[in-house]
Coordinates of C-alpha atoms (C1' of nucleotides) in Angstrom, one line a residue:
Chain X
M1 CA 40.3 74.3 -7.0
D2 CA 42.0 77.4 -5.1
R3 CA 42.0 76.3 -1.4
R4 CA 41.2 79.8 -0.3
I5 CA 38.1 78.9 -2.4
K6 CA 37.3 76.0 -1.1
K7 CA 37.9 76.9 2.6
N8 CA 36.2 80.1 2.1
Q9 CA 33.0 78.3 0.7
T10 CA 32.9 75.7 3.6
A11 CA 33.1 78.5 6.0
I12 CA 30.2 80.4 4.5
M13 CA 27.9 77.9 4.1
N14 CA 28.8 76.5 7.5
A15 CA 28.1 79.8 9.1
L16 CA 24.6 80.0 7.0
I17 CA 23.8 76.5 8.4
Q18 CA 24.9 77.4 11.7
L19 CA 22.5 80.4 11.7
M20 CA 19.5 78.2 10.3
T21 CA 19.2 76.5 13.2
E22 CA 19.2 79.3 15.4
K23 CA 17.1 81.4 13.5
D24 CA 14.4 82.3 10.5
F25 CA 15.9 82.2 7.2
E26 CA 14.4 85.5 6.4
K27 CA 16.0 87.4 9.4
I28 CA 19.6 86.0 8.4
T29 CA 21.9 89.1 7.3
I30 CA 24.7 88.6 4.8
N31 CA 26.4 90.8 7.4
E32 CA 26.0 87.9 9.8
I33 CA 27.1 85.3 7.7
A34 CA 30.2 87.0 6.8
E35 CA 30.7 87.6 10.4
R36 CA 30.3 83.8 11.7
A37 CA 32.4 82.5 8.7
D38 CA 35.1 85.2 9.6
V39 CA 35.3 86.2 6.1
N40 CA 34.7 89.8 4.3
R41 CA 31.5 90.7 3.1
G42 CA 32.7 91.0 -0.2
T43 CA 34.0 87.5 -0.2
I44 CA 30.6 86.1 -0.1
Y45 CA 28.9 88.3 -3.1
S46 CA 32.3 87.3 -4.8
H47 CA 30.6 83.7 -4.9
Y48 CA 27.0 83.9 -4.6
A49 CA 24.8 86.4 -6.3
D50 CA 22.7 86.9 -2.9
K51 CA 21.4 85.1 0.3
Y52 CA 19.1 83.0 -1.7
D53 CA 21.7 82.0 -4.3
L54 CA 23.6 80.7 -1.2
M55 CA 21.4 78.9 0.1
D56 CA 20.5 76.9 -3.0
K57 CA 24.2 76.6 -3.7
C58 CA 24.4 75.4 0.1
L59 CA 21.5 72.7 -0.5
E60 CA 23.3 71.4 -3.2
A61 CA 26.2 71.0 -1.8
Q62 CA 24.6 69.5 1.3
L63 CA 22.8 67.0 -0.8
Q64 CA 25.6 66.0 -3.0
Q65 CA 27.6 65.1 0.5
L66 CA 24.3 63.0 1.7
I67 CA 24.5 61.2 -2.0
E68 CA 27.8 60.4 -1.5
S69 CA 27.7 59.1 1.8
C70 CA 24.8 57.0 0.4
S71 CA 26.6 55.6 -2.2
V72 CA 30.6 55.5 -1.3
V73 CA 31.7 52.5 0.4
V74 CA 34.5 53.7 2.9
D75 CA 35.8 50.7 4.5
E76 CA 35.8 47.3 2.2
T77 CA 36.3 45.4 5.2
E78 CA 33.2 46.7 6.6
S79 CA 31.0 43.8 7.6
N80 CA 28.1 45.2 5.8
P81 CA 28.6 48.1 3.6
S82 CA 25.3 48.8 2.6
K83 CA 24.1 49.1 6.0
S84 CA 26.9 51.1 7.2
S85 CA 26.6 53.7 4.5
L86 CA 23.1 53.6 4.9
L87 CA 23.9 54.8 8.7
R88 CA 26.1 57.2 7.2
T89 CA 23.5 58.9 5.8
L90 CA 21.1 58.9 8.0
E91 CA 23.6 60.3 10.5
L92 CA 24.5 63.2 8.1
L93 CA 20.7 63.9 8.1
E94 CA 20.5 64.0 12.0
E95 CA 23.5 66.2 12.2
N96 CA 22.1 68.8 10.5
A97 CA 18.2 68.3 11.2
L98 CA 17.0 71.8 11.8
F99 CA 18.8 72.9 8.5
Y100 CA 17.4 69.9 6.6
K101 CA 14.2 70.3 7.9
T102 CA 13.6 74.3 7.2
L103 CA 14.8 73.8 3.4
L104 CA 13.5 70.7 2.4
R105 CA 9.9 71.7 3.7
N106 CA 9.7 74.3 0.9
K107 CA 11.5 73.2 -1.7
A108 CA 13.9 70.6 -2.7
L109 CA 11.9 67.9 -1.2
L110 CA 10.6 65.9 -4.0
S111 CA 14.1 66.0 -6.1
F112 CA 15.6 65.1 -2.9
R113 CA 13.3 62.2 -2.2
N114 CA 13.5 61.2 -5.7
Q115 CA 17.8 61.3 -5.1
L116 CA 17.4 59.4 -2.0
Q117 CA 14.9 56.7 -3.3
D118 CA 17.2 56.2 -6.3
M119 CA 20.3 55.5 -4.3
I120 CA 18.5 53.3 -1.9
N121 CA 17.2 51.6 -5.0
K122 CA 20.6 51.0 -6.6
Q123 CA 21.9 49.6 -2.5
I124 CA 19.1 47.2 -3.0
K125 CA 19.4 46.1 -6.2
A126 CA 23.1 45.6 -5.4
Q127 CA 21.9 43.1 -2.6
F128 CA 19.8 41.4 -5.1
L129 CA 23.0 40.9 -6.9
E130 CA 25.1 39.8 -4.3
N131 CA 22.3 37.3 -3.1
N132 CA 22.7 35.7 -6.5
L133 CA 18.7 36.0 -7.0
T134 CA 17.4 34.0 -9.6
L135 CA 14.2 36.4 -10.1
D136 CA 12.5 36.9 -13.3
E137 CA 13.2 40.8 -14.2
L138 CA 9.6 41.5 -13.2
S139 CA 9.5 40.3 -9.6
K140 CA 13.3 41.7 -9.1
D141 CA 11.6 45.4 -10.1
I142 CA 9.0 45.2 -8.3
S143 CA 10.6 43.7 -5.2
V144 CA 13.1 46.4 -5.5
Q145 CA 10.4 49.1 -5.9
F146 CA 8.8 47.8 -3.0
L147 CA 11.8 47.7 -0.8
S148 CA 13.0 51.0 -1.6
S149 CA 9.6 52.8 -1.4
A150 CA 9.4 51.6 2.1
A151 CA 13.0 52.5 3.4
V152 CA 12.3 55.9 2.1
G153 CA 8.9 56.3 3.6
V154 CA 10.1 55.3 7.2
I155 CA 13.2 57.8 6.6
E156 CA 10.9 60.2 5.6
W157 CA 8.9 59.6 8.8
W158 CA 11.7 59.4 11.1
F159 CA 13.0 62.7 9.6
T160 CA 10.1 64.6 9.8
H161 CA 8.5 63.6 13.0
S162 CA 11.1 65.1 15.5
N163 CA 13.4 62.5 16.4
P164 CA 11.6 59.8 17.5
C165 CA 14.8 58.0 17.7
T166 CA 18.5 58.2 16.7
A167 CA 19.9 57.4 13.4
K168 CA 21.3 54.5 15.0
E169 CA 18.1 53.0 16.0
I170 CA 16.4 53.8 12.9
T171 CA 19.0 52.1 10.7
E172 CA 18.9 49.3 12.9
K173 CA 15.0 48.7 12.7
L174 CA 14.7 49.5 9.2
W175 CA 17.5 47.1 8.3
S176 CA 16.4 44.2 9.9
L177 CA 12.7 45.0 8.2
L178 CA 14.7 44.9 4.5
D179 CA 16.9 42.0 5.7
T180 CA 13.7 40.0 6.7
N181 CA 12.0 40.9 3.4
L182 CA 15.1 40.0 1.6
Q183 CA 15.5 36.3 3.3
M184 CA 11.7 35.8 2.6
I185 CA 12.1 36.7 -1.6
R186 CA 15.1 34.7 -1.0
S187 CA 13.5 31.5 0.5
Q188 CA 10.5 32.2 -2.6
A189 CA 13.0 32.4 -5.3
Chain R
M1 CA 45.4 92.5 11.5
D2 CA 44.2 91.4 8.0
R3 CA 42.3 88.2 8.9
R4 CA 43.8 86.3 5.9
I5 CA 47.1 86.3 8.1
K6 CA 45.7 85.8 11.3
K7 CA 43.6 82.9 10.1
N8 CA 46.6 81.4 8.2
Q9 CA 48.7 81.8 11.3
T10 CA 46.6 80.0 13.8
A11 CA 46.3 77.3 11.5
I12 CA 49.7 77.0 10.8
M13 CA 50.9 77.1 14.7
N14 CA 47.8 74.8 15.3
A15 CA 49.1 72.7 12.9
L16 CA 52.9 72.4 14.1
I17 CA 51.1 72.1 17.4
Q18 CA 49.0 69.1 16.3
L19 CA 52.3 67.1 14.8
M20 CA 54.6 68.0 17.8
T21 CA 52.4 65.5 19.8
E22 CA 52.6 63.1 17.2
K23 CA 56.1 63.1 16.2
D24 CA 59.6 64.3 17.2
F25 CA 60.0 68.0 16.2
E26 CA 63.2 67.4 13.9
K27 CA 61.3 64.8 11.8
I28 CA 58.8 67.4 11.0
T29 CA 59.0 68.8 7.7
I30 CA 57.7 72.1 6.4
N31 CA 55.5 70.7 3.9
E32 CA 54.1 68.5 7.0
I33 CA 52.7 71.8 8.5
A34 CA 51.8 73.5 5.4
E35 CA 49.5 70.4 4.6
R36 CA 48.0 70.3 8.0
A37 CA 47.6 73.5 8.2
D38 CA 45.9 73.4 4.5
V39 CA 48.2 76.3 3.4
N40 CA 50.6 76.8 0.8
R41 CA 53.9 76.1 1.6
G42 CA 55.1 79.7 0.8
T43 CA 53.0 81.0 3.1
I44 CA 54.8 79.8 6.0
Y45 CA 57.7 80.9 4.6
S46 CA 56.2 84.5 4.4
H47 CA 55.4 84.4 7.9
Y48 CA 58.4 82.5 9.4
A49 CA 61.7 82.2 8.2
D50 CA 61.9 78.7 9.1
K51 CA 61.0 75.6 11.4
Y52 CA 62.5 77.1 14.2
D53 CA 61.6 80.6 13.8
L54 CA 57.6 78.9 13.4
M55 CA 58.5 77.1 16.8
D56 CA 59.3 80.2 18.6
K57 CA 56.5 82.3 17.6
C58 CA 54.2 79.5 18.5
L59 CA 55.6 78.9 21.8
E60 CA 55.2 82.6 22.4
A61 CA 51.7 83.1 21.5
Q62 CA 51.1 80.0 23.6
L63 CA 52.5 81.6 26.8
Q64 CA 50.7 84.7 25.4
Q65 CA 47.3 82.4 26.0
L66 CA 48.4 81.1 29.1
I67 CA 49.2 84.6 31.0
E68 CA 46.1 85.8 29.6
S69 CA 44.0 82.9 30.9
C70 CA 45.6 83.4 34.1
S71 CA 44.9 87.1 34.4
V72 CA 41.9 87.7 32.8
V73 CA 38.7 87.5 34.5
V74 CA 36.0 86.0 32.2
D75 CA 32.6 86.0 34.3
E76 CA 32.2 88.4 37.0
T77 CA 29.5 86.4 38.6
E78 CA 31.9 83.6 38.9
S79 CA 32.0 82.4 42.6
N80 CA 35.7 82.8 42.9
P81 CA 37.5 84.4 40.0
S82 CA 40.9 83.5 41.2
K83 CA 40.2 80.2 41.3
S84 CA 38.8 79.8 38.0
S85 CA 41.2 81.4 36.1
L86 CA 43.7 79.0 37.8
L87 CA 41.8 76.2 36.4
R88 CA 41.3 77.7 33.1
T89 CA 45.2 77.8 33.2
L90 CA 46.0 74.6 34.1
E91 CA 43.1 73.1 31.7
L92 CA 45.1 74.7 29.0
L93 CA 48.5 73.3 30.1
E94 CA 47.0 70.0 30.3
E95 CA 45.3 70.5 26.6
N96 CA 48.3 70.8 25.0
A97 CA 50.5 69.1 27.4
L98 CA 53.2 67.1 25.3
F99 CA 53.8 70.3 23.4
Y100 CA 54.5 72.0 26.2
K101 CA 56.6 69.2 27.5
T102 CA 58.9 68.8 24.7
L103 CA 59.2 72.6 24.4
L104 CA 59.4 73.6 27.7
R105 CA 61.9 70.9 28.4
N106 CA 65.1 72.7 26.3
K107 CA 64.4 76.5 26.5
A108 CA 61.9 78.8 27.9
L109 CA 61.5 76.8 30.7
L110 CA 62.4 79.3 33.2
S111 CA 61.1 82.2 31.4
F112 CA 57.5 80.4 32.0
R113 CA 58.3 79.6 35.3
N114 CA 58.8 83.1 36.0
Q115 CA 55.8 84.4 34.2
L116 CA 53.8 81.7 35.6
Q117 CA 54.8 82.7 39.4
D118 CA 54.4 86.5 38.5
M119 CA 50.9 85.9 37.9
I120 CA 50.2 83.7 40.8
N121 CA 51.9 86.3 42.6
K122 CA 49.4 88.9 41.6
Q123 CA 46.5 86.6 42.3
I124 CA 47.7 86.0 45.4
K125 CA 48.3 89.4 46.2
A126 CA 44.6 90.2 45.4
Q127 CA 43.4 87.6 47.7
F128 CA 45.2 89.3 50.3
L129 CA 43.5 92.7 49.3
E130 CA 40.0 91.6 49.2
N131 CA 40.2 89.8 52.8
N132 CA 41.3 93.1 53.8
L133 CA 44.5 91.9 55.9
T134 CA 46.2 94.2 58.1
L135 CA 49.5 92.8 57.9
D136 CA 53.1 94.8 58.0
E137 CA 54.3 95.0 54.3
L138 CA 56.9 92.4 55.2
S139 CA 54.7 89.7 56.4
K140 CA 52.4 90.5 53.6
D141 CA 55.7 90.0 51.0
I142 CA 56.8 86.9 52.7
S143 CA 53.6 85.1 52.9
V144 CA 53.0 86.0 49.1
Q145 CA 56.1 84.6 48.2
F146 CA 55.6 81.5 50.3
L147 CA 52.2 80.7 49.0
S148 CA 53.0 81.7 45.1
S149 CA 56.1 79.6 45.3
A150 CA 54.3 76.9 47.0
A151 CA 51.9 77.1 44.0
V152 CA 54.4 77.0 41.2
G153 CA 56.1 74.0 43.0
V154 CA 52.9 72.0 42.7
I155 CA 52.1 72.9 39.4
E156 CA 55.4 72.2 38.1
W157 CA 55.4 68.6 39.7
W158 CA 52.1 68.0 38.6
F159 CA 53.2 69.2 34.9
T160 CA 56.2 67.6 34.7
H161 CA 55.1 63.8 36.2
S162 CA 52.8 62.5 33.2
N163 CA 49.5 63.2 34.7
P164 CA 49.0 62.1 38.0
C165 CA 45.3 63.9 37.9
T166 CA 43.4 66.0 36.0
A167 CA 43.6 69.9 35.9
K168 CA 40.2 69.8 37.7
E169 CA 41.6 67.8 40.7
I170 CA 44.9 69.3 41.4
T171 CA 43.1 72.8 41.4
E172 CA 40.9 71.8 43.7
K173 CA 43.5 70.1 46.0
L174 CA 45.8 73.1 45.2
W175 CA 43.4 75.6 46.1
S176 CA 42.3 74.0 49.3
L177 CA 46.2 74.1 50.5
L178 CA 46.0 77.7 49.4
D179 CA 42.9 78.8 51.2
T180 CA 43.5 77.1 54.5
N181 CA 46.9 79.1 54.5
L182 CA 45.3 82.6 53.9
Q183 CA 42.8 81.1 56.9
M184 CA 45.6 80.7 58.9
I185 CA 47.4 83.7 58.2
R186 CA 44.2 85.8 58.4
S187 CA 43.5 84.4 61.9
Q188 CA 46.7 85.5 63.1
A189 CA 46.6 88.9 61.4
Chain K
dC1 C1' 4.8 109.2 6.5
dC2 C1' 9.7 110.9 7.8
dG3 C1' 14.4 110.6 9.7
dG4 C1' 17.6 107.7 11.1
dT5 C1' 19.8 103.0 10.9
dT6 C1' 20.7 99.0 8.6
dT7 C1' 21.8 96.4 4.9
dT8 C1' 22.8 95.8 0.3
dG9 C1' 25.5 95.3 -3.8
dT10 C1' 29.0 97.2 -6.2
dT11 C1' 33.6 99.2 -6.7
dG12 C1' 38.8 100.3 -7.0
dG13 C1' 43.1 99.8 -4.9
dT14 C1' 45.9 97.1 -1.8
dT15 C1' 47.6 92.8 0.6
dT16 C1' 48.0 88.5 0.6
dT17 C1' 47.9 83.7 -0.7
dT18 C1' 48.5 80.7 -4.5
dC19 C1' 50.8 77.8 -7.5
dA20 C1' 54.1 75.9 -10.1
dA21 C1' 59.0 76.4 -11.3
dC22 C1' 63.5 76.7 -9.7
dA23 C1' 68.3 75.4 -8.0
dG24 C1' 70.5 73.8 -3.6
dA25 C1' 70.9 70.7 0.4
dT26 C1' 69.9 66.5 2.7
dG27 C1' 69.3 62.0 3.5
dA28 C1' 68.4 57.0 2.5
dC29 C1' 69.5 53.1 0.1
dT30 C1' 73.0 50.0 -3.1
Chain U
dA1 C1' 80.2 57.1 -4.3
dG2 C1' 76.6 57.9 -7.2
dT3 C1' 71.3 57.9 -7.6
dC4 C1' 66.9 59.1 -6.2
dA5 C1' 63.4 60.9 -4.0
dT6 C1' 62.0 64.4 -0.8
dC7 C1' 62.8 68.9 1.4
dT8 C1' 64.2 73.7 1.6
dG9 C1' 63.9 78.4 0.2
dT10 C1' 63.1 81.8 -3.3
dT11 C1' 61.1 83.7 -7.3
dG12 C1' 57.1 86.1 -10.2
dA13 C1' 53.1 86.2 -11.9
dA14 C1' 47.9 85.3 -11.4
dA15 C1' 44.1 84.8 -8.4
dA16 C1' 41.8 85.8 -4.6
dA17 C1' 40.2 88.2 -0.4
dC18 C1' 40.9 92.4 2.0
dC19 C1' 39.0 96.6 3.3
dA20 C1' 37.5 101.3 2.7
dA21 C1' 33.6 104.0 0.7
dC22 C1' 29.7 104.5 -1.9
dA23 C1' 24.7 105.4 -3.0
dA24 C1' 20.4 102.9 -3.2
dA25 C1' 17.2 100.5 -0.9
dA26 C1' 14.8 98.3 2.9
dC27 C1' 13.4 98.4 7.5
dC28 C1' 11.6 100.7 11.9
dG29 C1' 10.1 103.8 15.7
dG30 C1' 8.4 107.9 16.9

DNA sequence: CCGGTTTTGTTGGTTTTTCAACAGATGACT
DNA sequence: AGTCATCTGTTGAAAAACCAACAAAACCGG
């Protein structure tokens, strides 16, 4: 993609996110966004139909980033890749918490929840494989579903309640819960 | 000025400054600068003849910024405007110390020194006016020259010796020296 | 509800940037 | 000395962003 487009789009989206943490979405004007992004107003219209379209694309891009943070393993030498990508995801959530909260409240909450659960599902499945668990298919599926639901629920709780703790703390606690469960399942297999 | 030009120029200059703190100027290529600035290589050539021209313009712009930081009073309610603009200037110097050191060593050192002394001269004169000192013209001029030379000398010493202390500290000490001198002069007037 | 101000979305002409391609220079390595 | 890779500076055409201007819509205070 042309670097001009890329740079302007991120500038515009960041401007919107920033403004959304400051005031109500409906009160935000295209003019403000253009000004904040240091971009001509026309440029915004060349990329997005209107405020709402911009919002959609913005949310989409953010979710994509979140998904990637969850699935991509940055550092192979990491002591615990799954845990650190979980932490990275929660830190991203934490970073733009206000933005996500205002957006996820209305729309996309379900799709987001599903995507998140999907990712966590995969991570947990990967953990199962790594540990060479000799479980029958059914027990494994149930356990995976059990743990991923639990995890998503905790994340949702952490996220909707205003900052009960930091991303690092919640990751630690959540991870130890998941870990002890894995240990249990392993010992029973 | 067209916002595209402004944005690209600052990106290019910042890229150069950043690179100069990392490696020798001669080892820096236009390609690297373009990459770091996230700008097409051709764009650099559309603004600057070559690396050296870019360097010149860059230094010029930085000095301008420094001069402005020294003369502009940001906050009228500041308890001590002159002192805080001195601090701001030294902080700017501190921020890009590596860049300035490499540049000022060779060229522009004298012009920079003169400009800096000019500014400090003005600030000190302003202090004299503020304090309503009833001195004859000659005594005043001498005192101003005395104090500004002293100040510039201290700043130069601070800057060329590698970080003997922070901008904040040197500002405090330098200011108290200047202040006691002012007091003295005032009491004698 | 009216008049003034702001915002919106669109247009057209201009400027800037981008990209890819080029030939020549430079420099490192054998 | 020769080869290879990289860097330089330049070109031209295409894409994008700029700006100013516009009419219509939305908003707001009196």
